PDB file of N, CA and C in Angstrom:
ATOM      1  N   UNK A 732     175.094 -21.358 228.932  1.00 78.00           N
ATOM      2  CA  UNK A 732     176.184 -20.744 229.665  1.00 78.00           C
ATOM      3  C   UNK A 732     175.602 -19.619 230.537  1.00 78.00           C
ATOM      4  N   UNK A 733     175.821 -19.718 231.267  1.00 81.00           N
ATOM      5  CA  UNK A 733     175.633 -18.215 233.199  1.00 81.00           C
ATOM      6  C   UNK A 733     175.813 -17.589 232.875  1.00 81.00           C
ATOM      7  N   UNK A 734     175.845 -15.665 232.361  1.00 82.00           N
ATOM      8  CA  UNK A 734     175.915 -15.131 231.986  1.00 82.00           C
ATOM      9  C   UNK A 734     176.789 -14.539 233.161  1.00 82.00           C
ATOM     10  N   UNK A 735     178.051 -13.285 232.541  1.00 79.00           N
ATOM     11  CA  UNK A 735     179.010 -13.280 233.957  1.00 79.00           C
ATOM     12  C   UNK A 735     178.436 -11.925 234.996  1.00 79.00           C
ATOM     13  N   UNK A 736     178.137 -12.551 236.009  1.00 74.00           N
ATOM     14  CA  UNK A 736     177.439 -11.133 237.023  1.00 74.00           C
ATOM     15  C   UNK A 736     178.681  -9.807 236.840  1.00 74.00           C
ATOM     16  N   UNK A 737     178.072  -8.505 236.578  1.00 72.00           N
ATOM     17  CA  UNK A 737     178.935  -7.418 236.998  1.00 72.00           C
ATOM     18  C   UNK A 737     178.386  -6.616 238.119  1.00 72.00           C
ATOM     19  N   UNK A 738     179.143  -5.949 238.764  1.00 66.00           N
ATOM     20  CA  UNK A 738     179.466  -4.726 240.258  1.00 66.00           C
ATOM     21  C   UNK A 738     179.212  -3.339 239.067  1.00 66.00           C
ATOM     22  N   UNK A 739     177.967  -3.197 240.086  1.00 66.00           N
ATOM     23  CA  UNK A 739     178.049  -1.581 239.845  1.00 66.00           C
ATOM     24  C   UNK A 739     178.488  -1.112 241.115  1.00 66.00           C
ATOM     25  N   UNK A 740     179.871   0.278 241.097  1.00 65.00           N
ATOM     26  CA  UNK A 740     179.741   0.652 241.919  1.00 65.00           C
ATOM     27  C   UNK A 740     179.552   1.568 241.344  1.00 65.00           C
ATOM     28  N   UNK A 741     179.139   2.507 242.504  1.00 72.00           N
ATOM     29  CA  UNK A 741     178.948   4.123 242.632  1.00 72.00           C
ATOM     30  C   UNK A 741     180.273   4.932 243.015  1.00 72.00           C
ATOM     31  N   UNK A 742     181.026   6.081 242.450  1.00 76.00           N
ATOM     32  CA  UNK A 742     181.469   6.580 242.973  1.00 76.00           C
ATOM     33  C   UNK A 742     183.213   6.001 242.085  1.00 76.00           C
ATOM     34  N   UNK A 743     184.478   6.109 242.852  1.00 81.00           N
ATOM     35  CA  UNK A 743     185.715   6.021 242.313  1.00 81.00           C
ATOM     36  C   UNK A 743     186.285   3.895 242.566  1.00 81.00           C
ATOM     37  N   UNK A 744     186.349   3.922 241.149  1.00 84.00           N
ATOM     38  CA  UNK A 744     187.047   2.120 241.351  1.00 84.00           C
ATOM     39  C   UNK A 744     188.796   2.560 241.703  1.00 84.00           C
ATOM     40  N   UNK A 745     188.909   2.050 243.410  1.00 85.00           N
ATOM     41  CA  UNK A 745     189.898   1.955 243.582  1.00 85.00           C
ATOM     42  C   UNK A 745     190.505   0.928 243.536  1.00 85.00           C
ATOM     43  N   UNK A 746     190.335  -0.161 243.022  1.00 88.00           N
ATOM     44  CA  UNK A 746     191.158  -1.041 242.269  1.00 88.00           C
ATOM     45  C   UNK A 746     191.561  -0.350 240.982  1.00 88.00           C
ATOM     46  N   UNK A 747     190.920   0.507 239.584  1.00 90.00           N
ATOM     47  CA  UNK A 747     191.441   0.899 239.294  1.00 90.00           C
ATOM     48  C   UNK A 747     192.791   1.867 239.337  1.00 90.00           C
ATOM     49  N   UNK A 748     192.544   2.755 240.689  1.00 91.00           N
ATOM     50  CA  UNK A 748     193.473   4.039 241.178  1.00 91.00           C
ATOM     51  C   UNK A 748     194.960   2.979 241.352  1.00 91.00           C
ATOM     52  N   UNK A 749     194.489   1.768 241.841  1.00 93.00           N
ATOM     53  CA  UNK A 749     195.613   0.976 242.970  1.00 93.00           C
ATOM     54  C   UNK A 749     196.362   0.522 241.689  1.00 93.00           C
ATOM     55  N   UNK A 750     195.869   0.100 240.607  1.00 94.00           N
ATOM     56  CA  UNK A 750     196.905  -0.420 239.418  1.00 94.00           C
ATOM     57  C   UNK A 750     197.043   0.554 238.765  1.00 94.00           C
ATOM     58  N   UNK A 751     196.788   1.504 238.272  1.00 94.00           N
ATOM     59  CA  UNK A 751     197.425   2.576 237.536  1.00 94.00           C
ATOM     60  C   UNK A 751     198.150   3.589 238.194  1.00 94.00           C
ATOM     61  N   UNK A 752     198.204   3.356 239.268  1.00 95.00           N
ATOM     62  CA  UNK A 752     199.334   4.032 240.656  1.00 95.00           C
ATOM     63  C   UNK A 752     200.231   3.253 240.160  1.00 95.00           C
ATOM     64  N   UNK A 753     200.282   1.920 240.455  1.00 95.00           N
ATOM     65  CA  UNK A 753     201.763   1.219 240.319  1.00 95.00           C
ATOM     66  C   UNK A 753     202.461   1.510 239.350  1.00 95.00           C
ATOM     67  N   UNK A 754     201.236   1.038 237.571  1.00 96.00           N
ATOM     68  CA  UNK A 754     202.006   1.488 236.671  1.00 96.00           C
ATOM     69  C   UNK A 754     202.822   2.385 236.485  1.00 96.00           C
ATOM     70  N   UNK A 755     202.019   3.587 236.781  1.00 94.00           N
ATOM     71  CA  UNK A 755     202.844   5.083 236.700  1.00 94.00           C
ATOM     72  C   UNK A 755     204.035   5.040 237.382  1.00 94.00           C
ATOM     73  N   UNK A 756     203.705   4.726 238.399  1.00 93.00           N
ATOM     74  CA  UNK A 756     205.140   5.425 239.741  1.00 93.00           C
ATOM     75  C   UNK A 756     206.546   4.476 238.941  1.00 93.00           C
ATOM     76  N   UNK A 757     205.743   3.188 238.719  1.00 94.00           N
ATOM     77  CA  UNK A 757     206.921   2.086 237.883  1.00 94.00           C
ATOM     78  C   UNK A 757     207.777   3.217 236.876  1.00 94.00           C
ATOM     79  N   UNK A 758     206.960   3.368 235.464  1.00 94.00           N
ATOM     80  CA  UNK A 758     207.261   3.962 234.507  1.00 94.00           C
ATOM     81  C   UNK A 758     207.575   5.476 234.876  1.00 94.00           C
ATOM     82  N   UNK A 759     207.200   6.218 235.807  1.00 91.00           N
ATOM     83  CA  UNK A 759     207.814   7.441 236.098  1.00 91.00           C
ATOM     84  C   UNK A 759     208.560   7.636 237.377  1.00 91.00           C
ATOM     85  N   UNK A 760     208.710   7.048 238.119  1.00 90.00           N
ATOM     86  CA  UNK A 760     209.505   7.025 239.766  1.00 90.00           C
ATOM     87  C   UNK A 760     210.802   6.032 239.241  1.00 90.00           C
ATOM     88  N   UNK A 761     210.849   5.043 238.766  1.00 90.00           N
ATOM     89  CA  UNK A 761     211.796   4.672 238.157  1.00 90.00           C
ATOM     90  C   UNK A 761     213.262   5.436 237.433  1.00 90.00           C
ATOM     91  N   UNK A 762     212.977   5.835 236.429  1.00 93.00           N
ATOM     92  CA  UNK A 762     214.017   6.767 236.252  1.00 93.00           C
ATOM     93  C   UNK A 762     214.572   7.891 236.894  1.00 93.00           C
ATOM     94  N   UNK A 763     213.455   8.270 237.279  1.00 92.00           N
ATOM     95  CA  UNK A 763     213.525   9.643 238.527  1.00 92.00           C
ATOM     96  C   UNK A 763     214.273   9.423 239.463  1.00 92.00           C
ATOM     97  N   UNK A 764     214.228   8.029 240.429  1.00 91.00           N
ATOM     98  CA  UNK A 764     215.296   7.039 241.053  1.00 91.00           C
ATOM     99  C   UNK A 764     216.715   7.168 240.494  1.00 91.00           C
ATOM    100  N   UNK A 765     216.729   6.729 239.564  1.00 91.00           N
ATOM    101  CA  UNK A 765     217.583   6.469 238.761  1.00 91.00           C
ATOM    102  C   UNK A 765     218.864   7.705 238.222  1.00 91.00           C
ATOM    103  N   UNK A 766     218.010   8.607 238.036  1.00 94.00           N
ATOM    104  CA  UNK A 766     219.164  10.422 237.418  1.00 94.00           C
ATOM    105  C   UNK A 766     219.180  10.627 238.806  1.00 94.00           C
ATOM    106  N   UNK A 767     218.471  10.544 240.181  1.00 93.00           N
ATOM    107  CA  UNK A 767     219.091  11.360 240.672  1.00 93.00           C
ATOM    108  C   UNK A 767     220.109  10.774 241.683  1.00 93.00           C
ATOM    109  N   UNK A 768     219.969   8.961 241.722  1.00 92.00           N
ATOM    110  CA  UNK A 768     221.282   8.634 242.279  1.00 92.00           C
ATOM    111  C   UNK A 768     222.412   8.835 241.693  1.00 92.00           C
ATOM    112  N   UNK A 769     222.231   9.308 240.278  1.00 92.00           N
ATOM    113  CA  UNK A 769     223.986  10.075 239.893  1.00 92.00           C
ATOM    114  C   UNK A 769     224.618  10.867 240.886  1.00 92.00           C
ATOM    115  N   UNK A 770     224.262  11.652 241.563  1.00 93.00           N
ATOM    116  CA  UNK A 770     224.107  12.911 242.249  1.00 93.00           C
ATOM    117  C   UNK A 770     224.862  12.357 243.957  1.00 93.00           C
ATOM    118  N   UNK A 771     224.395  11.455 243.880  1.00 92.00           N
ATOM    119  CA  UNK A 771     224.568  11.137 245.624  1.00 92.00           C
ATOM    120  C   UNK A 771     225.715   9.890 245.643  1.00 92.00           C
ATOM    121  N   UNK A 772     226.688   9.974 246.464  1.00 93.00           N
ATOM    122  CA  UNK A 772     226.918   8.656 246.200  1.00 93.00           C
ATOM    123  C   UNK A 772     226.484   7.533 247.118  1.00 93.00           C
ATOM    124  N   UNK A 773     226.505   6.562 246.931  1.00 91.00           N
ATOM    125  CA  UNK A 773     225.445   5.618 247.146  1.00 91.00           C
ATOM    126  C   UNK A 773     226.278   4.056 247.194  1.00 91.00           C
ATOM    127  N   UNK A 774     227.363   4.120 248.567  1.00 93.00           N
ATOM    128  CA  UNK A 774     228.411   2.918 248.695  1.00 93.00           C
ATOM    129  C   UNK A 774     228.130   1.774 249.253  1.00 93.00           C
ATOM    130  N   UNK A 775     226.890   1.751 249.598  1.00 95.00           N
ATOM    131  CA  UNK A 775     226.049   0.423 250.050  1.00 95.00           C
ATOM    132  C   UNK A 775     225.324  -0.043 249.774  1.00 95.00           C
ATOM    133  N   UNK A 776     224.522  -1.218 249.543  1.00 95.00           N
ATOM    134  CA  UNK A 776     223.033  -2.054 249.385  1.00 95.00           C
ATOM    135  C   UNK A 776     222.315  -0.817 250.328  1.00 95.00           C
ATOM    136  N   UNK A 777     222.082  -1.032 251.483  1.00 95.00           N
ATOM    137  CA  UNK A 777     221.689  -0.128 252.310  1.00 95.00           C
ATOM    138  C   UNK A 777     221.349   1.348 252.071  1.00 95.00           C
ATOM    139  N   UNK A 778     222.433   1.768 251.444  1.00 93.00           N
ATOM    140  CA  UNK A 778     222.485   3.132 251.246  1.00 93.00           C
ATOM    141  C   UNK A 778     221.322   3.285 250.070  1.00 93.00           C
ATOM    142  N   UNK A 779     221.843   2.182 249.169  1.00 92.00           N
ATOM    143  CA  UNK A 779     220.541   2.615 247.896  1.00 92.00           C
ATOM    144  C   UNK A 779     219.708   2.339 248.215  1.00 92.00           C
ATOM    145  N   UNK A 780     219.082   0.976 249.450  1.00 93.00           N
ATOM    146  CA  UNK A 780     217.948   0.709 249.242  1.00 93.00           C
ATOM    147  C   UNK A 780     216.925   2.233 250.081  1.00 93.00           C
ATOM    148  N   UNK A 781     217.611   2.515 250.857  1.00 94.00           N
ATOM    149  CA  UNK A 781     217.575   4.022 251.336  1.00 94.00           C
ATOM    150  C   UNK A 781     217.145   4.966 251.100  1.00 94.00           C
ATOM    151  N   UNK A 782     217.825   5.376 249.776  1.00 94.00           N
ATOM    152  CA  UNK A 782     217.480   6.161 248.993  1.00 94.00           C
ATOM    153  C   UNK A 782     216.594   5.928 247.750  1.00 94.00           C
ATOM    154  N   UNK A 783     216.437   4.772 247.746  1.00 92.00           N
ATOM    155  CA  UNK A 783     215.219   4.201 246.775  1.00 92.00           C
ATOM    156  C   UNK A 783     214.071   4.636 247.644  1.00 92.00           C
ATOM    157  N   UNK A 784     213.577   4.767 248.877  1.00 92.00           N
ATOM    158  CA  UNK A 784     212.749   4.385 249.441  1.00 92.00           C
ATOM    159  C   UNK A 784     212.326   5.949 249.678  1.00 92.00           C
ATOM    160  N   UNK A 785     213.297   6.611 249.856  1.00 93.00           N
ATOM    161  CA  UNK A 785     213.478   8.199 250.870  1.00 93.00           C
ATOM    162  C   UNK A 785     212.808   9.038 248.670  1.00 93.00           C
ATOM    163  N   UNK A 786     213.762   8.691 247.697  1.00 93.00           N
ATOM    164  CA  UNK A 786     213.025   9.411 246.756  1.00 93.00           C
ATOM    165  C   UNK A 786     211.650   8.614 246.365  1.00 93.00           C
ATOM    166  N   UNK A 787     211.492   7.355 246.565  1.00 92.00           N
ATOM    167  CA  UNK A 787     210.424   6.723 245.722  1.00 92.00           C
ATOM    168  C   UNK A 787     209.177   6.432 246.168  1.00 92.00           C
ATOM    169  N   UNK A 788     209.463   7.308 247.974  1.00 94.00           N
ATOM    170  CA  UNK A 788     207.573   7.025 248.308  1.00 94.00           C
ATOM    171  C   UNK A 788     207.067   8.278 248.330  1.00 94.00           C
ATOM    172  N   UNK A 789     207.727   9.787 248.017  1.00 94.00           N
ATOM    173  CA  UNK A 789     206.825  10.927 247.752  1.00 94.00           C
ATOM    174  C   UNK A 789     206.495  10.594 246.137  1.00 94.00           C
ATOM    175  N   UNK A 790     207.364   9.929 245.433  1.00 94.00           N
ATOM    176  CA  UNK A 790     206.831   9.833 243.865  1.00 94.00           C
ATOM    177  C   UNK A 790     205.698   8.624 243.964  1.00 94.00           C
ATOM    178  N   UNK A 791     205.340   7.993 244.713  1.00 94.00           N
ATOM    179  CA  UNK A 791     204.338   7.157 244.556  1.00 94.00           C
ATOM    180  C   UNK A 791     203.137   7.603 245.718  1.00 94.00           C
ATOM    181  N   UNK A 792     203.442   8.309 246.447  1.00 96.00           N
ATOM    182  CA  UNK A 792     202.722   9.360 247.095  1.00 96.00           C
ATOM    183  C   UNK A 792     201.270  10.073 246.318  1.00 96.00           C
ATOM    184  N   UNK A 793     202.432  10.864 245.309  1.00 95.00           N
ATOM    185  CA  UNK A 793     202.017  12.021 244.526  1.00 95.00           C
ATOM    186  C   UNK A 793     201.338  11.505 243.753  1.00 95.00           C
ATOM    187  N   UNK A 794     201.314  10.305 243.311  1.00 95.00           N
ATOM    188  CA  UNK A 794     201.050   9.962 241.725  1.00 95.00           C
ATOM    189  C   UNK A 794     200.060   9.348 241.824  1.00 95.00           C
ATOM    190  N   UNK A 795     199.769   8.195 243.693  1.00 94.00           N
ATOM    191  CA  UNK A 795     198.660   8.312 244.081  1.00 94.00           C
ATOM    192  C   UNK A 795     197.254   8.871 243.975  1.00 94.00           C
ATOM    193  N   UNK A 796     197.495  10.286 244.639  1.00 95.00           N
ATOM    194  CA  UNK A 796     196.786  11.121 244.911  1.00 95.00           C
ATOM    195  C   UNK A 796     196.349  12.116 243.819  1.00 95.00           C
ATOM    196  N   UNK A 797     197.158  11.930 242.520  1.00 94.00           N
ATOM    197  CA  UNK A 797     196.828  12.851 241.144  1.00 94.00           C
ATOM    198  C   UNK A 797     195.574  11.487 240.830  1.00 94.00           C
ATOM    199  N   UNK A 798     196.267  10.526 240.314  1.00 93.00           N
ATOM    200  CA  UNK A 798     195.512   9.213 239.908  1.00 93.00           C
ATOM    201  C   UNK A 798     193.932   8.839 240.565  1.00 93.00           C
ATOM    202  N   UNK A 799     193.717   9.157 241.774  1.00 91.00           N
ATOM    203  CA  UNK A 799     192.304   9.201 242.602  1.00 91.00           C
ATOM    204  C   UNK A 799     192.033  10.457 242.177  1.00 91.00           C
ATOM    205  N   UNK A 800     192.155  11.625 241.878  1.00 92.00           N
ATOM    206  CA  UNK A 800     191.460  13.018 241.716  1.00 92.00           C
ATOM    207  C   UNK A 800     190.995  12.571 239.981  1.00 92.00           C
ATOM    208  N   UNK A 801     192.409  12.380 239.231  1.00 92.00           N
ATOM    209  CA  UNK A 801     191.583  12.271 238.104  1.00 92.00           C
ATOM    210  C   UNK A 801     190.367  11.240 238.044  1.00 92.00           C
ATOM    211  N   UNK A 802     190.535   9.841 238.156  1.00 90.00           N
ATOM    212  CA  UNK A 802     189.521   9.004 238.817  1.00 90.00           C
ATOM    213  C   UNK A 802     187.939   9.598 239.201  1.00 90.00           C
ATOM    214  N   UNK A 803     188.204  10.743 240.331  1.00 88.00           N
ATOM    215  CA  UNK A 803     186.928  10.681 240.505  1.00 88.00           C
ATOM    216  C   UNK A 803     186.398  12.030 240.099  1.00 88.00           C
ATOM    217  N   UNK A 804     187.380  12.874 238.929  1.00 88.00           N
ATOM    218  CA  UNK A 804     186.571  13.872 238.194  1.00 88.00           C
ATOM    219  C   UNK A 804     186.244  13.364 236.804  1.00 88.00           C
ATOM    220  N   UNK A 805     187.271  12.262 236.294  1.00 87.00           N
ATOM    221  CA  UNK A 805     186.354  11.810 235.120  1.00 87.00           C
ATOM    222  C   UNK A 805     185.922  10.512 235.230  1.00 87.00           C
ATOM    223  N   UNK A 806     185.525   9.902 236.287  1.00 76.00           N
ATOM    224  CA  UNK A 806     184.792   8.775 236.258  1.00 76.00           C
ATOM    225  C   UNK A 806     185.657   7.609 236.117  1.00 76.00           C
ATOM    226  N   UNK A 807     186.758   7.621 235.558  1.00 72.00           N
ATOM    227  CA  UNK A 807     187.949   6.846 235.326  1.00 72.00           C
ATOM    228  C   UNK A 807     187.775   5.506 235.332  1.00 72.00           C
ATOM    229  N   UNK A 808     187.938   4.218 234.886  1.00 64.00           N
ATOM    230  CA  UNK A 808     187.851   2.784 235.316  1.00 64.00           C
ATOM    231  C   UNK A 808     186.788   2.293 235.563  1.00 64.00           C
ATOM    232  N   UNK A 809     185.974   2.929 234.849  1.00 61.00           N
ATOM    233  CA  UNK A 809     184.205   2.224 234.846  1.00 61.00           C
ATOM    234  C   UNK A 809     184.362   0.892 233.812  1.00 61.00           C
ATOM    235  N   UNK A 810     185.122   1.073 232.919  1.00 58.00           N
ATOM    236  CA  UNK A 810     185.857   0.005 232.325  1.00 58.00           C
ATOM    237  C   UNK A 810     184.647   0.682 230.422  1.00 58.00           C
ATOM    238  N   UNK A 811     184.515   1.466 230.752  1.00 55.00           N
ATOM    239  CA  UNK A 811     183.942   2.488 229.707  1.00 55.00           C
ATOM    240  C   UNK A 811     182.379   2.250 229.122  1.00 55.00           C
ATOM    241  N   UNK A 812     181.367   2.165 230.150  1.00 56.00           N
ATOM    242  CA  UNK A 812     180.483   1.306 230.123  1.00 56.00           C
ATOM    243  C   UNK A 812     179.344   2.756 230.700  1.00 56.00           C
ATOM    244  N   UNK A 813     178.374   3.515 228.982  1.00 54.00           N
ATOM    245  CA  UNK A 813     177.392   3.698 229.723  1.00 54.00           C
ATOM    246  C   UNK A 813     176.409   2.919 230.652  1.00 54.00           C
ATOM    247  N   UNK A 814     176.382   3.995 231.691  1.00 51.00           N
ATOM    248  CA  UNK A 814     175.270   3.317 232.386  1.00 51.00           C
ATOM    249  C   UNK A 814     173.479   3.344 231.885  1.00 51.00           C
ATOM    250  N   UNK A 815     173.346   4.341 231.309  1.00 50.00           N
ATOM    251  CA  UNK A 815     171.793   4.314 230.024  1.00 50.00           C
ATOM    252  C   UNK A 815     171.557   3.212 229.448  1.00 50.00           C
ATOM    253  N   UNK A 816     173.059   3.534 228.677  1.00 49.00           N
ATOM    254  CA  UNK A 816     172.920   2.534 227.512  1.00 49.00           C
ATOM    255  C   UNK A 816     173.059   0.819 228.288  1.00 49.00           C
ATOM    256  N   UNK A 817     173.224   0.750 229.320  1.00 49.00           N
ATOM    257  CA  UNK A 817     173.648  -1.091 229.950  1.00 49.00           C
ATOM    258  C   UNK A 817     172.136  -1.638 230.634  1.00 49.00           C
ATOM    259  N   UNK A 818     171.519   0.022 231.195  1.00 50.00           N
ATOM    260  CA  UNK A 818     169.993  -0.699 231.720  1.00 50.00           C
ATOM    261  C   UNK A 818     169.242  -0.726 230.651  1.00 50.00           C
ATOM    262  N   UNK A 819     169.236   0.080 228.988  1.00 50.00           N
ATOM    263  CA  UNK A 819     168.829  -0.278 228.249  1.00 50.00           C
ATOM    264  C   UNK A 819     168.796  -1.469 227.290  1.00 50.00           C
ATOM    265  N   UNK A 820     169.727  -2.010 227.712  1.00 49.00           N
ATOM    266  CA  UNK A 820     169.998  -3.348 226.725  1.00 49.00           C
ATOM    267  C   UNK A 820     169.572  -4.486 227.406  1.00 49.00           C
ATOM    268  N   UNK A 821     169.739  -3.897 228.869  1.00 51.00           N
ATOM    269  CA  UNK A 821     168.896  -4.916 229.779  1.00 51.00           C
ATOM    270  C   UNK A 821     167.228  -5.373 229.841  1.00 51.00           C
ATOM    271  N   UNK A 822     167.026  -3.909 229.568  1.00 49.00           N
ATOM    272  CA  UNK A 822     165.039  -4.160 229.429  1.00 49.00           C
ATOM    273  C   UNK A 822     165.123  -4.760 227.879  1.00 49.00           C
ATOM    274  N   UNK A 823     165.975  -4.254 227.175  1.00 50.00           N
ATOM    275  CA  UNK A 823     165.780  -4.810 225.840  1.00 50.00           C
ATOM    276  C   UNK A 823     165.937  -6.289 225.540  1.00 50.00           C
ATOM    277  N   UNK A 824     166.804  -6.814 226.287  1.00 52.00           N
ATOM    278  CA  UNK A 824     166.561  -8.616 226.849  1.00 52.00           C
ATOM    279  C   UNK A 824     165.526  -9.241 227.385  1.00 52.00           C
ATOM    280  N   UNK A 825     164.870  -8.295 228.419  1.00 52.00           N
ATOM    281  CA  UNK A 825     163.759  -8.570 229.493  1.00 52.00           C
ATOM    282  C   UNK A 825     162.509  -9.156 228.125  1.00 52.00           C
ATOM    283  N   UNK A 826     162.434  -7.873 227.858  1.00 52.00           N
ATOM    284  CA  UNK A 826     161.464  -7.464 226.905  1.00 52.00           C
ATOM    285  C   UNK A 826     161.315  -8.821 225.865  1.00 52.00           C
ATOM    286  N   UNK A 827     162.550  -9.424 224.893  1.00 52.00           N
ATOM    287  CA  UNK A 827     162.986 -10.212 223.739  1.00 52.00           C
ATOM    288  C   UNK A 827     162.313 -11.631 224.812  1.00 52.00           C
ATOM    289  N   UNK A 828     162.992 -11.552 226.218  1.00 54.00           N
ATOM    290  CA  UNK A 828     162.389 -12.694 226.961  1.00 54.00           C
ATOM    291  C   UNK A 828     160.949 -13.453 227.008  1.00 54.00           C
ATOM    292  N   UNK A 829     160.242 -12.212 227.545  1.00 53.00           N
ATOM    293  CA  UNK A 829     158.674 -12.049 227.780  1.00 53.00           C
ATOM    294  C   UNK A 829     158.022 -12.678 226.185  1.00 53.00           C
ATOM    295  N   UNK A 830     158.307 -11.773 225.114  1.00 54.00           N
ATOM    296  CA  UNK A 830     157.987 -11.747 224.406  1.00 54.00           C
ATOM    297  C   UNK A 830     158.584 -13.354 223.426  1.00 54.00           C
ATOM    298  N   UNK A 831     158.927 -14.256 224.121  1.00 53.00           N
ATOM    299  CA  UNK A 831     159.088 -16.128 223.641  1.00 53.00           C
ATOM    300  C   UNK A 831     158.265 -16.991 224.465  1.00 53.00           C
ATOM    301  N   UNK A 832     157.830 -16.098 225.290  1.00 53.00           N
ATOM    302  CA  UNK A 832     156.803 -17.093 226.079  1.00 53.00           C
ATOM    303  C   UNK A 832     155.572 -17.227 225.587  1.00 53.00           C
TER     304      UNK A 832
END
């Protein structure tokens, strides 16, 4: 069996930022949506989709831009993978290799 190639990148996985944006804004822009159309009234498709849009793109804005900072102060979505320890296990294969020939 091919062993499965991985991507090192350097620096912030914004595929990570891009799905744990959604999650969040889902699970927290959602309700937030939600209490404060009590407040307004809201007599059309239109009107809500409106106001879905007018409260729910500074909350996915924000949550954005927290989600990339944390990301790239703690490394975030490396998928939790020293990098020492991954080139070490690598020579340690190399090595097990050489050493059947």
């Amino acid at each position: 069996m091919q062993p499965v190639e991985r991507a090192d990148y350097e620096g912030v996985d914004y595929g990570w930022v891009m799905q744990t944006t959604f999650v969040v804004t889902i699970l927290v822009g959602a309700p937030v949506v939600a209490v404060l159309s009590g407040f307004v009234p809201l007599e059309t498709w239109g009107a809500r989709a409106a106001f879905a849009v007018r409260v729910g793109a500074p909350i996915w804005f924000l949550t954005a831009v927290v989600v990339a900072l944390y990301a790239k102060r703690t490394e975030a979505g490396d998928g939790g993978a020293d990098r020492a320890t991954e080139t070490g296990s690598e020579t340690a294969d190399a090595d097990r290799d050489d050493a059947g020939d």
